[in-house]
PDB file of C-alpha atoms and ligand atoms in Angstrom:
ATOM      1  CA  MET A 103     104.130  97.241  85.549  1.00 56.00           C
ATOM      2  CA  PRO A 104     101.603  99.285  87.555  1.00 71.00           C
ATOM      3  CA  VAL A 105     102.635 101.202  90.658  1.00 86.00           C
ATOM      4  CA  ASP A 106     102.797  99.250  93.889  1.00 92.00           C
ATOM      5  CA  TYR A 107     101.336 101.177  96.817  1.00 96.00           C
ATOM      6  CA  SER A 108     101.828  98.294  99.237  1.00 96.00           C
ATOM      7  CA  GLY A 109     103.786  98.937 102.355  1.00 96.00           C
ATOM      8  CA  THR A 110     104.011 100.941 105.513  1.00 98.00           C
ATOM      9  CA  TRP A 111     104.360 104.648 105.071  1.00 98.00           C
ATOM     10  CA  ASN A 112     105.194 107.253 107.702  1.00 98.00           C
ATOM     11  CA  MET A 113     103.913 110.803 107.522  1.00 98.00           C
ATOM     12  CA  LEU A 114     106.434 113.498 106.651  1.00 98.00           C
ATOM     13  CA  SER A 115     104.123 116.482 106.219  1.00 98.00           C
ATOM     14  CA  ASN A 116     100.473 117.392 106.579  1.00 98.00           C
ATOM     15  CA  ASP A 117      99.413 120.644 104.962  1.00 98.00           C
ATOM     16  CA  ASN A 118      95.988 122.106 105.802  1.00 98.00           C
ATOM     17  CA  PHE A 119      94.640 119.086 107.663  1.00 98.00           C
ATOM     18  CA  GLU A 120      92.966 121.736 109.826  1.00 98.00           C
ATOM     19  CA  GLY A 121      91.009 123.094 106.840  1.00 98.00           C
ATOM     20  CA  TYR A 122      89.961 119.574 105.837  1.00 98.00           C
ATOM     21  CA  MET A 123      88.835 118.771 109.368  1.00 98.00           C
ATOM     22  CA  VAL A 124      86.814 122.003 109.575  1.00 98.00           C
ATOM     23  CA  ALA A 125      85.190 121.156 106.226  1.00 98.00           C
ATOM     24  CA  ILE A 126      84.033 117.772 107.540  1.00 98.00           C
ATOM     25  CA  ASN A 127      82.875 119.404 110.804  1.00 98.00           C
ATOM     26  CA  ILE A 128      85.346 117.903 113.265  1.00 98.00           C
ATOM     27  CA  ASP A 129      84.968 119.731 116.569  1.00 98.00           C
ATOM     28  CA  PHE A 130      87.628 122.059 117.956  1.00 98.00           C
ATOM     29  CA  ALA A 131      88.947 119.812 120.728  1.00 98.00           C
ATOM     30  CA  THR A 132      89.312 116.829 118.408  1.00 98.00           C
ATOM     31  CA  ARG A 133      91.044 118.975 115.779  1.00 98.00           C
ATOM     32  CA  LYS A 134      93.613 120.165 118.308  1.00 98.00           C
ATOM     33  CA  ILE A 135      94.575 116.587 119.072  1.00 98.00           C
ATOM     34  CA  ALA A 136      94.290 115.230 115.533  1.00 98.00           C
ATOM     35  CA  GLY A 137      96.321 118.114 114.081  1.00 97.00           C
ATOM     36  CA  LEU A 138      99.396 116.986 116.013  1.00 97.00           C
ATOM     37  CA  LEU A 139      99.295 113.387 114.835  1.00 97.00           C
ATOM     38  CA  LYS A 140     101.873 111.827 112.564  1.00 97.00           C
ATOM     39  CA  THR A 141      99.811 109.123 110.960  1.00 97.00           C
ATOM     40  CA  GLN A 142     101.029 105.975 109.327  1.00 98.00           C
ATOM     41  CA  LYS A 143      99.470 104.409 106.215  1.00 98.00           C
ATOM     42  CA  VAL A 144      99.532 100.674 105.902  1.00 98.00           C
ATOM     43  CA  ILE A 145      98.473  99.685 102.419  1.00 98.00           C
ATOM     44  CA  ARG A 146      97.824  96.198 101.128  1.00 97.00           C
ATOM     45  CA  GLN A 147      97.406  95.929  97.408  1.00 95.00           C
ATOM     46  CA  ASP A 148      96.357  92.671  95.828  1.00 93.00           C
ATOM     47  CA  GLY A 149      95.724  93.329  92.167  1.00 90.00           C
ATOM     48  CA  ASP A 150      92.902  95.852  92.162  1.00 91.00           C
ATOM     49  CA  SER A 151      91.866  95.090  95.764  1.00 96.00           C
ATOM     50  CA  PHE A 152      93.069  97.398  98.496  1.00 97.00           C
ATOM     51  CA  THR A 153      93.058  97.724 102.229  1.00 98.00           C
ATOM     52  CA  MET A 154      94.201 101.051 103.558  1.00 98.00           C
ATOM     53  CA  LYS A 155      94.780 101.570 107.241  1.00 98.00           C
ATOM     54  CA  THR A 156      95.463 104.992 108.657  1.00 98.00           C
ATOM     55  CA  LEU A 157      97.019 104.491 112.073  1.00 98.00           C
ATOM     56  CA  SER A 158      97.737 106.947 114.853  1.00 98.00           C
ATOM     57  CA  THR A 159      98.129 107.079 118.606  1.00 97.00           C
ATOM     58  CA  PHE A 160      94.660 108.670 118.841  1.00 97.00           C
ATOM     59  CA  ARG A 161      92.408 106.945 116.303  1.00 97.00           C
ATOM     60  CA  ASN A 162      92.656 104.538 113.415  1.00 98.00           C
ATOM     61  CA  TYR A 163      90.735 104.503 110.180  1.00 98.00           C
ATOM     62  CA  SER A 164      90.439 101.643 107.759  1.00 98.00           C
ATOM     63  CA  SER A 165      88.849 101.053 104.387  1.00 97.00           C
ATOM     64  CA  SER A 166      88.795  98.227 101.868  1.00 98.00           C
ATOM     65  CA  PHE A 167      87.758  98.505  98.260  1.00 98.00           C
ATOM     66  CA  LYS A 168      88.194  97.250  94.753  1.00 98.00           C
ATOM     67  CA  ILE A 169      89.059  99.602  91.938  1.00 97.00           C
ATOM     68  CA  GLY A 170      85.965 100.687  90.032  1.00 97.00           C
ATOM     69  CA  VAL A 171      83.506  99.087  92.475  1.00 98.00           C
ATOM     70  CA  GLU A 172      81.308 101.464  94.435  1.00 98.00           C
ATOM     71  CA  PHE A 173      81.165 100.706  98.152  1.00 98.00           C
ATOM     72  CA  ASP A 174      79.360 102.026 101.213  1.00 98.00           C
ATOM     73  CA  GLU A 175      81.835 103.914 103.336  1.00 98.00           C
ATOM     74  CA  VAL A 176      81.167 105.112 106.859  1.00 98.00           C
ATOM     75  CA  THR A 177      83.843 107.508 107.961  1.00 98.00           C
ATOM     76  CA  GLN A 178      83.907 105.924 111.393  1.00 97.00           C
ATOM     77  CA  GLY A 179      85.829 107.917 113.963  1.00 96.00           C
ATOM     78  CA  LEU A 180      86.187 110.854 111.585  1.00 97.00           C
ATOM     79  CA  ASP A 181      82.881 112.604 110.834  1.00 97.00           C
ATOM     80  CA  ASN A 182      80.874 109.383 110.880  1.00 98.00           C
ATOM     81  CA  ARG A 183      79.131 110.126 107.601  1.00 97.00           C
ATOM     82  CA  LYS A 184      77.897 107.650 105.040  1.00 98.00           C
ATOM     83  CA  CYS A 185      79.334 107.933 101.567  1.00 98.00           C
ATOM     84  CA  LYS A 186      78.983 106.045  98.322  1.00 98.00           C
ATOM     85  CA  SER A 187      82.633 105.808  97.427  1.00 98.00           C
ATOM     86  CA  VAL A 188      84.498 104.606  94.406  1.00 98.00           C
ATOM     87  CA  VAL A 189      88.197 104.536  93.616  1.00 98.00           C
ATOM     88  CA  ASN A 190      89.525 104.578  90.067  1.00 97.00           C
ATOM     89  CA  TRP A 191      92.899 104.616  88.387  1.00 96.00           C
ATOM     90  CA  VAL A 192      93.727 107.804  86.556  1.00 96.00           C
ATOM     91  CA  GLY A 193      97.021 106.760  85.080  1.00 93.00           C
ATOM     92  CA  ASP A 194      99.020 105.630  88.126  1.00 93.00           C
ATOM     93  CA  LYS A 195      97.032 107.861  90.475  1.00 96.00           C
ATOM     94  CA  MET A 196      94.230 106.515  92.617  1.00 97.00           C
ATOM     95  CA  VAL A 197      91.255 108.823  92.627  1.00 98.00           C
ATOM     96  CA  CYS A 198      88.470 108.337  95.163  1.00 98.00           C
ATOM     97  CA  VAL A 199      85.131 110.099  94.962  1.00 98.00           C
ATOM     98  CA  GLN A 200      83.115 110.071  98.200  1.00 98.00           C
ATOM     99  CA  LYS A 201      79.549 110.902  97.267  1.00 98.00           C
ATOM    100  CA  GLY A 202      77.396 111.970 100.201  1.00 98.00           C
ATOM    101  CA  GLU A 203      76.208 114.907 102.219  1.00 97.00           C
ATOM    102  CA  LYS A 204      79.435 116.832 101.665  1.00 98.00           C
ATOM    103  CA  GLY A 205      80.177 118.241  98.242  1.00 97.00           C
ATOM    104  CA  ASN A 206      83.423 117.762  96.306  1.00 98.00           C
ATOM    105  CA  ARG A 207      84.662 115.124  98.725  1.00 98.00           C
ATOM    106  CA  GLY A 208      87.329 112.571  97.988  1.00 98.00           C
ATOM    107  CA  TRP A 209      91.034 111.897  97.845  1.00 98.00           C
ATOM    108  CA  THR A 210      93.849 111.206  95.431  1.00 98.00           C
ATOM    109  CA  HIS A 211      96.946 109.100  96.055  1.00 98.00           C
ATOM    110  CA  TRP A 212     100.081 108.998  93.948  1.00 98.00           C
ATOM    111  CA  ILE A 213     103.741 108.088  94.289  1.00 97.00           C
ATOM    112  CA  GLU A 214     106.546 110.423  93.340  1.00 96.00           C
ATOM    113  CA  ASP A 215     110.259 109.866  94.112  1.00 94.00           C
ATOM    114  CA  ASP A 216     109.256 106.881  96.264  1.00 93.00           C
ATOM    115  CA  GLN A 217     107.133 109.136  98.456  1.00 97.00           C
ATOM    116  CA  LEU A 218     103.416 108.602  98.881  1.00 98.00           C
ATOM    117  CA  TYR A 219     101.243 111.651  98.318  1.00 98.00           C
ATOM    118  CA  LEU A 220      97.670 112.111  99.455  1.00 98.00           C
ATOM    119  CA  ASP A 221      95.342 114.972  98.678  1.00 98.00           C
ATOM    120  CA  LEU A 222      92.272 114.876 100.885  1.00 98.00           C
ATOM    121  CA  TYR A 223      89.591 117.232  99.731  1.00 98.00           C
ATOM    122  CA  CYS A 224      86.180 118.383 100.858  1.00 98.00           C
ATOM    123  CA  GLU A 225      84.242 121.370  99.590  1.00 98.00           C
ATOM    124  CA  ASP A 226      86.831 124.115  99.014  1.00 98.00           C
ATOM    125  CA  GLN A 227      89.552 122.620 101.222  1.00 98.00           C
ATOM    126  CA  VAL A 228      92.526 120.500 100.217  1.00 98.00           C
ATOM    127  CA  CYS A 229      94.882 118.839 102.677  1.00 98.00           C
ATOM    128  CA  GLN A 230      98.109 117.470 101.247  1.00 98.00           C
ATOM    129  CA  GLN A 231     100.011 114.772 103.086  1.00 98.00           C
ATOM    130  CA  ILE A 232     103.368 113.260 102.136  1.00 98.00           C
ATOM    131  CA  TYR A 233     104.622 109.919 103.432  1.00 98.00           C
ATOM    132  CA  GLU A 234     107.931 108.113 103.173  1.00 98.00           C
ATOM    133  CA  ARG A 235     108.416 104.377 103.206  1.00 96.00           C
ATOM    134  CA  LYS A 236     109.075 103.041 106.665  1.00 93.00           C
ATOM    135  CA  PRO A 237     112.795 102.405 106.852  1.00 83.00           C
TER     136      PRO A 237
HETATM  137  O1  VLZ B 323      92.285 107.785 104.073  1.00 72.72           O
HETATM  138  O2  VLZ B 323      90.473 109.097 104.071  1.00 72.72           O
HETATM  139  O3  VLZ B 323      94.434 107.216 102.385  1.00 72.72           O
HETATM  140  O4  VLZ B 323      90.989 105.369 103.739  1.00 72.72           O
HETATM  141  C1  VLZ B 323      92.871 110.679 110.012  1.00 72.72           C
HETATM  142  C2  VLZ B 323      92.889 109.699 111.151  1.00 72.72           C
HETATM  143  C3  VLZ B 323      92.354 110.075 108.736  1.00 72.72           C
HETATM  144  C4  VLZ B 323      93.388 110.304 112.446  1.00 72.72           C
HETATM  145  C5  VLZ B 323      92.015 111.077 107.649  1.00 72.72           C
HETATM  146  C6  VLZ B 323      92.353 110.783 113.433  1.00 72.72           C
HETATM  147  C7  VLZ B 323      91.328 110.498 106.453  1.00 72.72           C
HETATM  148  C8  VLZ B 323      91.427 111.860 112.949  1.00 72.72           C
HETATM  149  C9  VLZ B 323      91.833 109.144 106.047  1.00 72.72           C
HETATM  150  C10 VLZ B 323      90.391 112.301 113.942  1.00 72.72           C
HETATM  151  C11 VLZ B 323      89.446 113.340 113.360  1.00 72.72           C
HETATM  152  C12 VLZ B 323      91.450 108.710 104.641  1.00 72.72           C
HETATM  153  C13 VLZ B 323      92.048 107.302 102.780  1.00 72.72           C
HETATM  154  C14 VLZ B 323      93.209 107.675 101.889  1.00 72.72           C
HETATM  155  C15 VLZ B 323      91.962 105.775 102.861  1.00 72.72           C
END
């Protein structure tokens, strides 16, 4: 039985989001606001098809994809870049590569002790976020 990422997840911690935002060239004022946010992930998993919504009081971000199928991603409301993105299973982890102007860009999700982990990376920066299931 594969892992089920579906559900609503509330942020518990957000390590080095600042570094990640600098790496994707988010301006100072926006970083000051965004750095205080406790985002929520709403994930819908239907077989290998996913919708991931990142919700906050400031901005929302949404993406939909199928495992192993490259898609055009525009990081709307973040750095507004175009990426050729693809998400694959590596064991029970979901590994996304976001090919585009920025090097070494992507993210990895996994579940450990019923907590949702997310590493967001770009260039030499890694942001690690941990979420718990909404009670
Ligand atoms: O999520 O790549 O879970 O799409 C931050 C939104 C989202 C808050 C960060 C406002 C990246 C930020 C979300 C203003 C600069 C992301 C994927 C992995 C799924």
